[in-house]
Amino acid sequence: MSAEIDNRPRRARAKRINDPEGMRRKVLDVAEAAFQARGYHASSLGDLMAAAGVSSGALHHHFPTKKALALAVIDERVAAAVEDTWIAPVRQAASAREGVRQVFEAVAAELERQGFVRGCPLNNLAHELSLADPELRLALANIFSTWRQAIADRIVADQREGREQGTDPRHFAMFAVAAYSGAMSMAKAAQDARPLRDCLAALEQSASQAASSEPEPVARRRRRVLRRYSAS
Amino acid sequence: MSAEIDNRPRRARAKRINDPEGMRRKVLDVAEAAFQARGYHASSLGDLMAAAGVSSGALHHHFPTKKALALAVIDERVAAAVEDTWIAPVRQAASAREGVRQVFEAVAAELERQGFVRGCPLNNLAHELSLADPELRLALANIFSTWRQAIADRIVADQREGREQGTDPRHFAMFAVAAYSGAMSMAKAAQDARPLRDCLAALEQSASQAASSEPEPVARRRRRVLRRYSAS
DNA sequence: TTATAAACAGGACGATCACCCTGTTTTGGA
DNA sequence: TCCAAAACAGGGTGATCGTCCTGTTTATAA
């Protein structure tokens, strides 16, 4: 019985413990913000290095190429942003429709508070990179897919509980995400949150027309302000 | 009586008459296609010069800077594309809702025929340039505004003729454009026309729920295939 | 014709880009 | 303690970018 048995679980590779300030995380922070504010092509690695305070060697140690950095931002940051901003609120809301309404409301309020519109991180990158690289496109498309699936799942749950009827889950999810993405596009171009407000109003009108079978008493409004979309 | 009287109307500046092949037009053709396929930043002037077969001197004679070229593409091509693809069809349709439906249908069919998705030219440029330059942003926002106004005007006309009621024109227009733009974003990311189809289905379902007051008998479907979105 | 300016041609320039390469320091396991 | 590998530092490199600049051709007005 050698003492190796106790040491075996320690065979993990030499890793962090170093990294007192988290260089990789810092680069991801800066890259996420820069891609959101200026886009992928307009953000040079020199800019990112300066903003993050890291050397060229450090950056390329963690991210061999700029594309690898983009992939990391997409997988580790954009996906999380969609999860926090959309998926979790929709899951926690009283219903799918109410969840969609709440997110529109919360994002519109946040944009009005900020005074400017940077757009949807996923949508921004999707436009710039979908045709540029198949791998990046797939990563972005998967996030869109997860996003839609969460809404569709919520519709199915609502239907099982008798809160929703006659609605195709996939169609509704696609529609909700499309309306949001498109509204954010126009909000970004106009630098105005009104597109979100108008779409929310149109969404509620079409919902109220279909609510003749719903006994719900208008559904109470929960105050839920998102923390995403912070100024740089 | 000198002969000068006859010559006076000829005082117009020396211009075209030259330009046998239309160099400016050729550059705009190539730039429009390249911005659509690869985006603004990813399209170098060298690429455009090579593709158009023009020299650096010629290009910079017609467009002093790359930004000026982008502005010309936006004002002279993107605006026209929106007019041809959306505004004219909506004006000619039996109603605003039917026009929106037809455009969705036509674009979806065209994308399926092509087998790939380049996205909406306006939306593509809006995402890349809205935060990059105020002048370009304004030009793009104005096209969005014209687009929405045309739909809203059509709703108002429908209401005057008793074909529509209880619909806020601005909200509906914003909603229709947002749903289209967002659906095209996802179609581009997924390289699949289904987002258009799904949104069309969701749009028709919500319309049918509100159609209890409409005496229209489902509205016949007009075959209208768009010529935009040609392969490069 | 002659003068003038527009319409091009095409090379040159400085800046910037993403990436590489050679060291040096640090870390964790033996 | 020793060593191999990871974690950085930082200057260099070739390519490419948008723009400029100097000529040459072409068309129009006088």
Coordinates of C-alpha atoms (C1' of nucleotides) in Angstrom, one line a residue:
Chain A
M1 CA 0.0 0.0 0.0
S2 CA 1.9 3.0 -1.2
A3 CA 0.9 6.5 -0.4
E4 CA 0.2 7.1 -4.1
I5 CA -3.5 6.3 -3.6
D6 CA -4.0 9.5 -1.7
N7 CA -2.1 11.5 -4.3
R8 CA -3.9 10.1 -7.3
P9 CA -6.8 12.6 -7.3
R10 CA -4.2 15.3 -7.3
R11 CA -2.9 14.4 -10.7
A12 CA -4.8 17.3 -12.2
R13 CA -2.7 19.4 -14.6
A14 CA -0.9 22.4 -13.3
K15 CA -3.4 25.2 -13.7
R16 CA -4.7 28.4 -12.0
I17 CA -3.7 29.0 -8.4
N18 CA -1.6 31.4 -10.4
D19 CA -3.6 33.9 -12.2
P20 CA -4.2 36.3 -9.3
E21 CA -6.3 38.8 -11.3
G22 CA -7.6 36.4 -13.9
M23 CA -6.0 37.4 -17.1
R24 CA -8.2 35.2 -19.2
R25 CA -11.3 36.5 -17.6
K26 CA -10.1 40.1 -18.1
V27 CA -9.6 39.5 -21.8
L28 CA -13.0 38.0 -22.1
D29 CA -14.5 40.9 -20.2
V30 CA -12.9 43.4 -22.5
A31 CA -13.6 41.5 -25.7
E32 CA -17.3 41.0 -24.8
A33 CA -17.7 44.7 -24.3
A34 CA -15.7 45.7 -27.4
F35 CA -17.5 43.3 -29.7
Q36 CA -20.8 44.6 -28.4
A37 CA -19.8 48.3 -28.7
R38 CA -17.8 48.3 -31.9
G39 CA -18.2 44.8 -33.4
Y40 CA -15.7 42.1 -34.1
H41 CA -13.8 43.4 -37.1
A42 CA -13.7 46.9 -35.7
S43 CA -12.1 45.7 -32.5
S44 CA -8.4 45.1 -33.0
L45 CA -6.3 42.9 -30.7
G46 CA -4.2 45.9 -30.0
D47 CA -7.3 47.7 -28.6
L48 CA -8.2 44.7 -26.5
M49 CA -4.7 44.3 -25.2
A50 CA -4.5 48.0 -24.2
A51 CA -8.0 47.9 -22.6
A52 CA -7.3 44.7 -20.7
G53 CA -3.8 45.6 -19.8
V54 CA -2.3 42.4 -21.1
S55 CA 0.6 41.7 -23.4
S56 CA 0.4 40.2 -26.8
G57 CA 2.1 37.1 -25.5
A58 CA -0.5 36.7 -22.7
L59 CA -3.4 37.2 -25.1
H60 CA -2.2 34.7 -27.6
H61 CA -1.4 32.2 -24.9
H62 CA -5.0 32.0 -23.8
F63 CA -6.5 32.6 -27.3
P64 CA -4.3 31.5 -30.2
T65 CA -6.3 33.4 -32.8
K66 CA -8.8 36.1 -32.8
K67 CA -11.4 33.6 -34.0
A68 CA -10.7 31.5 -30.9
L69 CA -11.4 34.6 -28.8
A70 CA -14.6 35.2 -30.6
L71 CA -15.7 31.6 -30.0
A72 CA -14.9 31.9 -26.3
V73 CA -16.9 35.1 -26.0
I74 CA -19.8 33.5 -27.8
D75 CA -19.8 30.2 -25.8
E76 CA -19.0 31.7 -22.4
R77 CA -20.5 35.1 -22.4
V78 CA -23.2 35.6 -25.1
A79 CA -24.9 32.3 -24.2
A80 CA -24.9 33.3 -20.5
A81 CA -26.3 36.7 -21.4
V82 CA -29.2 35.1 -23.2
E83 CA -29.7 32.7 -20.3
D84 CA -29.8 35.5 -17.8
T85 CA -31.8 38.1 -19.8
W86 CA -34.3 35.8 -21.5
I87 CA -34.4 32.1 -20.5
A88 CA -34.4 32.4 -16.8
P89 CA -37.1 35.2 -16.7
V90 CA -39.3 33.2 -19.0
R91 CA -39.0 30.1 -16.9
Q92 CA -39.8 32.1 -13.7
A93 CA -42.7 34.0 -15.1
A94 CA -46.3 33.2 -14.6
S95 CA -46.6 32.1 -18.2
A96 CA -44.6 32.2 -21.5
R97 CA -46.6 35.2 -22.7
E98 CA -46.2 37.0 -19.5
G99 CA -42.4 36.2 -19.4
V100 CA -42.0 37.6 -22.9
R101 CA -43.8 40.7 -21.9
Q102 CA -41.7 41.1 -18.8
V103 CA -38.4 40.8 -20.8
F104 CA -39.5 43.4 -23.3
E105 CA -40.6 45.7 -20.5
A106 CA -37.3 45.2 -18.5
V107 CA -35.0 45.7 -21.5
A108 CA -36.9 48.7 -22.7
A109 CA -36.7 50.2 -19.2
E110 CA -33.0 49.5 -19.0
L111 CA -32.3 51.1 -22.4
E112 CA -34.3 54.2 -21.4
R113 CA -32.2 54.4 -18.2
Q114 CA -29.0 54.1 -20.2
G115 CA -29.9 56.6 -22.9
F116 CA -28.2 54.6 -25.7
V117 CA -28.7 51.3 -27.4
R118 CA -25.9 48.8 -28.1
G119 CA -28.2 46.1 -29.4
C120 CA -28.5 42.5 -28.7
P121 CA -25.1 40.9 -28.2
L122 CA -26.2 37.7 -29.9
N123 CA -27.8 39.4 -32.8
N124 CA -24.9 41.8 -33.3
L125 CA -22.3 39.0 -33.6
A126 CA -24.7 36.8 -35.6
H127 CA -24.9 39.5 -38.3
E128 CA -21.2 40.1 -38.5
L129 CA -20.0 36.5 -38.3
S130 CA -22.6 34.2 -39.6
L131 CA -21.4 34.4 -43.2
A132 CA -17.7 34.9 -42.2
D133 CA -17.1 31.5 -40.6
P134 CA -19.1 28.3 -40.4
E135 CA -17.9 27.4 -36.9
L136 CA -18.9 30.8 -35.5
R137 CA -22.2 30.7 -37.3
L138 CA -23.0 27.3 -35.8
A139 CA -22.2 28.5 -32.3
L140 CA -24.4 31.5 -32.7
A141 CA -27.2 29.5 -34.3
N142 CA -27.1 27.1 -31.4
I143 CA -27.7 29.9 -28.9
F144 CA -30.7 31.1 -31.0
S145 CA -32.0 27.5 -30.9
T146 CA -31.6 27.1 -27.2
W147 CA -33.3 30.5 -26.7
R148 CA -36.3 29.5 -28.8
Q149 CA -36.5 26.0 -27.3
A150 CA -36.8 27.5 -23.8
I151 CA -39.7 29.6 -24.8
A152 CA -41.4 26.7 -26.7
D153 CA -40.9 24.5 -23.7
R154 CA -42.6 27.1 -21.6
I155 CA -45.6 27.2 -24.0
V156 CA -45.9 23.4 -23.8
A157 CA -45.9 23.6 -20.0
D158 CA -48.5 26.3 -20.1
Q159 CA -50.7 24.2 -22.3
R160 CA -50.3 21.2 -20.1
E161 CA -51.6 23.4 -17.2
G162 CA -54.4 24.8 -19.3
R163 CA -53.1 28.4 -19.5
E164 CA -52.6 28.3 -23.2
Q165 CA -54.3 26.7 -26.1
G166 CA -54.2 26.6 -29.9
T167 CA -50.7 28.0 -30.0
D168 CA -47.9 26.3 -31.9
P169 CA -45.0 26.4 -29.5
R170 CA -42.2 26.6 -32.1
H171 CA -44.0 29.2 -34.1
F172 CA -44.7 31.3 -31.0
A173 CA -41.1 31.0 -29.8
M174 CA -39.7 32.0 -33.2
F175 CA -42.1 34.9 -33.4
A176 CA -41.2 36.2 -30.0
V177 CA -37.4 36.0 -30.6
A178 CA -37.8 37.5 -34.0
A179 CA -39.9 40.4 -32.8
Y180 CA -37.4 41.1 -30.0
S181 CA -34.3 40.8 -32.3
G182 CA -35.9 43.0 -34.9
A183 CA -37.0 45.6 -32.4
M184 CA -33.5 45.7 -31.0
S185 CA -32.1 46.2 -34.4
M186 CA -34.3 49.3 -35.0
A187 CA -33.7 50.5 -31.5
K188 CA -30.0 50.4 -32.2
A189 CA -30.4 52.2 -35.5
A190 CA -32.7 54.8 -34.1
Q191 CA -30.9 55.0 -30.7
D192 CA -34.3 54.9 -29.2
A193 CA -36.1 52.3 -27.0
R194 CA -39.5 53.0 -28.7
P195 CA -39.3 50.1 -31.0
L196 CA -39.3 47.8 -28.0
R197 CA -42.3 49.7 -26.5
D198 CA -44.2 49.6 -29.7
C199 CA -43.6 45.9 -30.3
L200 CA -44.7 45.2 -26.7
A201 CA -47.9 47.1 -27.3
A202 CA -48.6 45.3 -30.5
L203 CA -47.8 42.0 -28.8
E204 CA -50.2 42.7 -26.0
Q205 CA -52.9 43.8 -28.4
S206 CA -52.7 40.6 -30.3
A207 CA -52.6 38.7 -27.1
S208 CA -55.7 40.4 -25.7
Q209 CA -57.6 39.5 -28.8
A210 CA -56.8 35.8 -28.2
A211 CA -57.5 36.1 -24.5
S212 CA -61.2 35.6 -24.8
S213 CA -60.7 32.0 -23.5
E214 CA -58.2 32.9 -20.9
P215 CA -59.7 33.5 -17.4
E216 CA -56.5 35.3 -16.3
P217 CA -57.2 38.7 -14.8
V218 CA -54.7 40.7 -16.9
A219 CA -51.8 39.1 -15.1
R220 CA -50.0 41.1 -12.5
R221 CA -46.9 42.9 -13.5
R222 CA -43.8 41.9 -11.7
R223 CA -41.0 44.5 -11.4
R224 CA -37.9 42.8 -12.7
V225 CA -35.0 45.0 -13.9
L226 CA -32.2 43.3 -15.7
R227 CA -28.6 43.9 -14.9
R228 CA -27.3 43.2 -18.4
Y229 CA -26.4 46.0 -20.8
S230 CA -24.2 48.0 -18.6
A231 CA -22.3 51.0 -20.0
S232 CA -18.6 50.5 -20.7
Chain B
M1 CA -28.0 89.0 -82.6
S2 CA -25.2 86.8 -81.6
A3 CA -25.4 83.1 -81.6
E4 CA -24.8 83.0 -77.9
I5 CA -28.5 82.9 -77.2
D6 CA -28.7 79.4 -78.5
N7 CA -25.7 78.3 -76.6
R8 CA -26.8 79.6 -73.2
P9 CA -28.9 76.6 -72.1
R10 CA -25.8 74.5 -72.8
R11 CA -23.9 76.1 -69.9
A12 CA -24.4 72.9 -67.9
R13 CA -21.2 71.6 -66.4
A14 CA -19.1 69.1 -68.2
K15 CA -20.4 65.7 -67.1
R16 CA -21.2 62.2 -68.3
I17 CA -21.5 61.6 -72.0
N18 CA -18.2 60.0 -71.2
D19 CA -18.7 57.0 -68.9
P20 CA -19.5 54.5 -71.6
E21 CA -19.7 51.5 -69.2
G22 CA -20.8 53.4 -66.1
M23 CA -17.9 53.1 -63.7
R24 CA -19.6 54.6 -60.8
R25 CA -22.5 52.3 -61.3
K26 CA -20.2 49.3 -61.5
V27 CA -18.5 50.2 -58.2
L28 CA -21.9 50.6 -56.6
D29 CA -23.0 47.2 -57.9
V30 CA -19.9 45.5 -56.5
A31 CA -20.0 47.3 -53.2
E32 CA -23.7 46.5 -52.7
A33 CA -23.0 42.9 -53.3
A34 CA -19.9 42.8 -51.2
F35 CA -21.4 44.6 -48.2
Q36 CA -24.3 42.2 -48.3
A37 CA -22.1 39.1 -48.6
R38 CA -19.2 40.0 -46.4
G39 CA -20.1 43.2 -44.6
Y40 CA -18.6 46.6 -44.7
H41 CA -15.4 46.1 -42.7
A42 CA -14.7 42.7 -44.3
S43 CA -14.9 44.2 -47.8
S44 CA -11.6 46.0 -48.6
L45 CA -11.4 48.6 -51.3
G46 CA -8.8 46.4 -53.0
D47 CA -11.4 43.6 -53.2
L48 CA -13.9 46.0 -54.7
M49 CA -11.5 47.5 -57.2
A50 CA -10.5 44.0 -58.4
A51 CA -14.1 42.8 -58.6
A52 CA -15.3 45.9 -60.4
G53 CA -12.2 46.2 -62.6
V54 CA -11.5 49.8 -61.7
S55 CA -8.4 51.5 -60.6
S56 CA -7.7 53.1 -57.3
G57 CA -7.8 56.5 -58.9
A58 CA -11.2 55.9 -60.5
L59 CA -12.7 54.6 -57.3
H60 CA -11.5 57.5 -55.2
H61 CA -12.6 59.9 -57.9
H62 CA -16.2 58.9 -57.5
F63 CA -16.0 58.1 -53.8
P64 CA -13.4 60.1 -51.9
T65 CA -13.6 57.8 -48.9
K66 CA -14.9 54.3 -48.0
K67 CA -17.5 55.9 -45.9
A68 CA -18.8 58.0 -48.8
L69 CA -19.1 54.8 -50.8
A70 CA -21.1 53.2 -47.9
L71 CA -23.4 56.3 -47.8
A72 CA -24.0 56.0 -51.6
V73 CA -24.8 52.3 -51.3
I74 CA -27.2 53.0 -48.5
D75 CA -28.9 56.0 -50.2
E76 CA -29.0 54.7 -53.7
R77 CA -29.2 50.9 -53.3
V78 CA -30.5 49.8 -49.9
A79 CA -33.3 52.3 -49.9
A80 CA -34.3 51.1 -53.4
A81 CA -34.2 47.5 -52.3
V82 CA -36.5 48.2 -49.4
E83 CA -38.8 50.1 -51.7
D84 CA -38.9 47.2 -54.2
T85 CA -39.1 44.4 -51.8
W86 CA -41.5 45.8 -49.2
I87 CA -43.0 49.2 -49.8
A88 CA -44.3 48.7 -53.3
P89 CA -45.8 45.2 -52.6
V90 CA -47.5 46.4 -49.4
R91 CA -49.0 49.3 -51.4
Q92 CA -50.3 47.1 -54.1
A93 CA -51.7 44.3 -51.9
A94 CA -55.3 44.0 -51.0
S95 CA -54.6 45.2 -47.5
A96 CA -51.6 45.9 -45.2
R97 CA -51.9 42.5 -43.5
E98 CA -52.1 40.7 -46.8
G99 CA -49.2 42.7 -48.1
V100 CA -47.0 41.8 -45.2
R101 CA -48.0 38.2 -45.6
Q102 CA -47.1 38.2 -49.3
V103 CA -43.7 39.7 -48.6
F104 CA -42.9 37.1 -46.0
E105 CA -44.1 34.4 -48.4
A106 CA -42.2 35.7 -51.4
V107 CA -38.9 36.2 -49.5
A108 CA -39.1 32.8 -47.9
A109 CA -39.7 31.2 -51.3
E110 CA -36.8 33.1 -52.8
L111 CA -34.5 32.0 -50.0
E112 CA -35.5 28.4 -50.4
R113 CA -34.9 28.6 -54.1
Q114 CA -31.4 30.1 -53.5
G115 CA -30.4 27.6 -50.8
F116 CA -28.6 30.2 -48.7
V117 CA -29.4 33.3 -46.7
R118 CA -27.5 36.6 -46.9
G119 CA -29.8 38.5 -44.7
C120 CA -31.6 41.8 -45.0
P121 CA -29.3 44.4 -46.6
L122 CA -30.6 47.2 -44.4
N123 CA -30.4 45.1 -41.2
N124 CA -26.9 43.9 -42.1
L125 CA -25.5 47.4 -42.5
A126 CA -27.5 48.8 -39.6
H127 CA -25.9 46.4 -37.2
E128 CA -22.4 47.0 -38.4
L129 CA -22.5 50.8 -38.9
S130 CA -25.1 52.2 -36.5
L131 CA -22.6 52.6 -33.7
A132 CA -19.6 53.3 -36.0
D133 CA -20.7 56.6 -37.6
P134 CA -23.6 59.0 -36.7
E135 CA -24.1 59.9 -40.3
L136 CA -24.4 56.4 -41.6
R137 CA -26.7 55.5 -38.6
L138 CA -29.0 58.4 -39.5
A139 CA -29.2 57.3 -43.1
L140 CA -30.1 53.7 -42.1
A141 CA -32.6 54.9 -39.5
N142 CA -34.3 57.0 -42.1
I143 CA -34.8 54.0 -44.3
F144 CA -36.3 52.0 -41.4
S145 CA -38.6 54.9 -40.7
T146 CA -39.7 55.2 -44.4
W147 CA -40.4 51.5 -44.4
R148 CA -42.5 51.6 -41.3
Q149 CA -44.3 54.7 -42.4
A150 CA -45.4 53.0 -45.6
I151 CA -46.9 50.1 -43.7
A152 CA -48.6 52.4 -41.2
D153 CA -50.0 54.5 -44.0
R154 CA -51.5 51.4 -45.5
I155 CA -53.1 50.4 -42.2
V156 CA -54.7 53.9 -42.0
A157 CA -56.0 53.5 -45.6
D158 CA -57.4 50.1 -44.7
Q159 CA -59.1 51.6 -41.7
R160 CA -60.7 54.4 -43.8
E161 CA -62.1 51.7 -46.1
G162 CA -63.4 49.6 -43.2
R163 CA -60.9 46.7 -43.7
E164 CA -59.2 47.1 -40.4
Q165 CA -60.1 48.3 -37.0
G166 CA -58.7 48.6 -33.5
T167 CA -55.1 48.4 -34.8
D168 CA -52.5 51.1 -33.9
P169 CA -50.8 51.8 -37.3
R170 CA -47.4 52.7 -35.8
H171 CA -47.4 49.7 -33.5
F172 CA -48.4 47.3 -36.2
A173 CA -45.8 48.7 -38.6
M174 CA -43.1 48.4 -36.0
F175 CA -44.1 44.9 -35.2
A176 CA -44.2 43.7 -38.8
V177 CA -40.8 45.2 -39.6
A178 CA -39.3 43.8 -36.3
A179 CA -40.7 40.3 -36.9
Y180 CA -39.3 40.4 -40.5
S181 CA -35.9 41.7 -39.5
G182 CA -35.6 39.3 -36.6
A183 CA -36.7 36.4 -38.7
M184 CA -34.1 37.2 -41.3
S185 CA -31.4 37.4 -38.6
M186 CA -32.2 33.9 -37.5
A187 CA -32.6 32.7 -41.0
K188 CA -29.1 34.0 -41.7
A189 CA -27.6 32.5 -38.6
A190 CA -29.3 29.1 -39.3
Q191 CA -28.9 29.4 -43.1
D192 CA -32.5 28.2 -43.2
A193 CA -35.7 29.9 -44.4
R194 CA -37.8 28.3 -41.7
P195 CA -37.7 31.3 -39.4
L196 CA -39.6 33.3 -42.1
R197 CA -42.1 30.5 -42.5
D198 CA -42.6 30.1 -38.7
C199 CA -43.1 33.8 -38.2
L200 CA -45.5 33.9 -41.1
A201 CA -47.5 31.1 -39.5
A202 CA -47.6 32.8 -36.2
L203 CA -48.6 36.1 -37.8
E204 CA -51.5 34.4 -39.6
Q205 CA -52.6 32.7 -36.5
S206 CA -52.8 35.9 -34.5
A207 CA -54.5 37.6 -37.5
S208 CA -57.1 34.8 -37.7
Q209 CA -57.9 35.3 -34.1
A210 CA -58.6 38.9 -34.7
A211 CA -60.5 38.3 -37.9
S212 CA -63.8 37.6 -36.3
S213 CA -64.9 41.0 -37.5
E214 CA -63.4 40.8 -40.9
P215 CA -65.8 39.5 -43.6
E216 CA -62.8 38.8 -45.9
P217 CA -62.9 35.2 -47.1
V218 CA -59.3 34.2 -46.2
A219 CA -57.9 36.5 -48.9
R220 CA -56.7 34.9 -52.0
R221 CA -53.0 34.3 -52.3
R222 CA -51.2 36.2 -55.1
R223 CA -48.0 34.7 -56.5
R224 CA -45.4 37.4 -56.4
V225 CA -41.8 36.3 -56.5
L226 CA -39.2 38.9 -55.8
R227 CA -36.2 39.5 -57.9
R228 CA -34.0 40.7 -55.1
Y229 CA -31.5 38.6 -53.3
S230 CA -29.7 37.3 -56.3
A231 CA -26.6 35.2 -56.0
S232 CA -23.3 36.9 -56.6
Chain C
dT1 C1' -7.9 74.9 -82.4
dT2 C1' -6.9 75.9 -77.4
dA3 C1' -7.7 76.0 -72.6
dT4 C1' -9.7 73.9 -68.6
dA5 C1' -11.4 70.7 -65.8
dA6 C1' -13.2 66.3 -65.2
dA7 C1' -12.2 61.3 -65.6
dC8 C1' -9.3 58.1 -65.0
dA9 C1' -4.4 55.2 -64.2
dG10 C1' -1.3 53.3 -60.9
dG11 C1' 2.3 53.4 -57.8
dA12 C1' 3.7 55.0 -53.1
dC13 C1' 3.0 55.8 -48.3
dG14 C1' 2.3 55.4 -43.4
dA15 C1' -0.6 53.1 -40.3
dT16 C1' -2.4 49.1 -38.6
dC17 C1' -3.5 44.5 -38.5
dA18 C1' -3.2 39.5 -36.7
dC19 C1' 0.2 36.6 -35.6
dC20 C1' 4.8 34.7 -34.5
dC21 C1' 9.1 34.0 -31.9
dT22 C1' 12.5 34.2 -28.6
dG23 C1' 13.2 34.9 -24.0
dT24 C1' 12.0 35.1 -18.8
dT25 C1' 9.3 34.1 -14.8
dT26 C1' 6.4 31.2 -12.3
dT27 C1' 4.3 26.9 -10.9
dG28 C1' 3.4 22.2 -9.5
dG29 C1' 4.9 17.6 -9.2
dA30 C1' 8.8 14.3 -8.2
Chain D
dT1 C1' 15.9 20.8 -4.6
dC2 C1' 15.2 20.1 -9.3
dC3 C1' 12.8 20.0 -13.6
dA4 C1' 9.4 20.3 -17.2
dA5 C1' 5.7 22.8 -18.6
dA6 C1' 2.7 26.5 -18.2
dA7 C1' 2.2 31.5 -17.9
dC8 C1' 3.6 35.4 -19.3
dA9 C1' 6.6 39.7 -21.7
dG10 C1' 7.5 42.2 -25.7
dG11 C1' 9.6 43.2 -29.9
dG12 C1' 9.4 41.8 -34.8
dT13 C1' 7.2 40.4 -39.4
dG14 C1' 4.8 40.3 -43.5
dA15 C1' 0.6 41.4 -45.2
dT16 C1' -3.1 44.5 -45.9
dC17 C1' -5.5 48.4 -45.2
dG18 C1' -7.4 53.2 -46.8
dT19 C1' -5.7 57.2 -48.7
dC20 C1' -2.8 60.3 -51.3
dC21 C1' -0.3 62.0 -55.2
dT22 C1' 1.5 62.6 -59.6
dG23 C1' 0.7 61.9 -64.3
dT24 C1' -2.2 61.0 -68.6
dT25 C1' -6.3 60.9 -71.3
dT26 C1' -10.7 62.7 -72.5
dA27 C1' -14.5 65.8 -73.2
dT28 C1' -16.4 70.3 -73.3
dA29 C1' -16.7 75.4 -73.5
dA30 C1' -14.7 79.3 -75.8

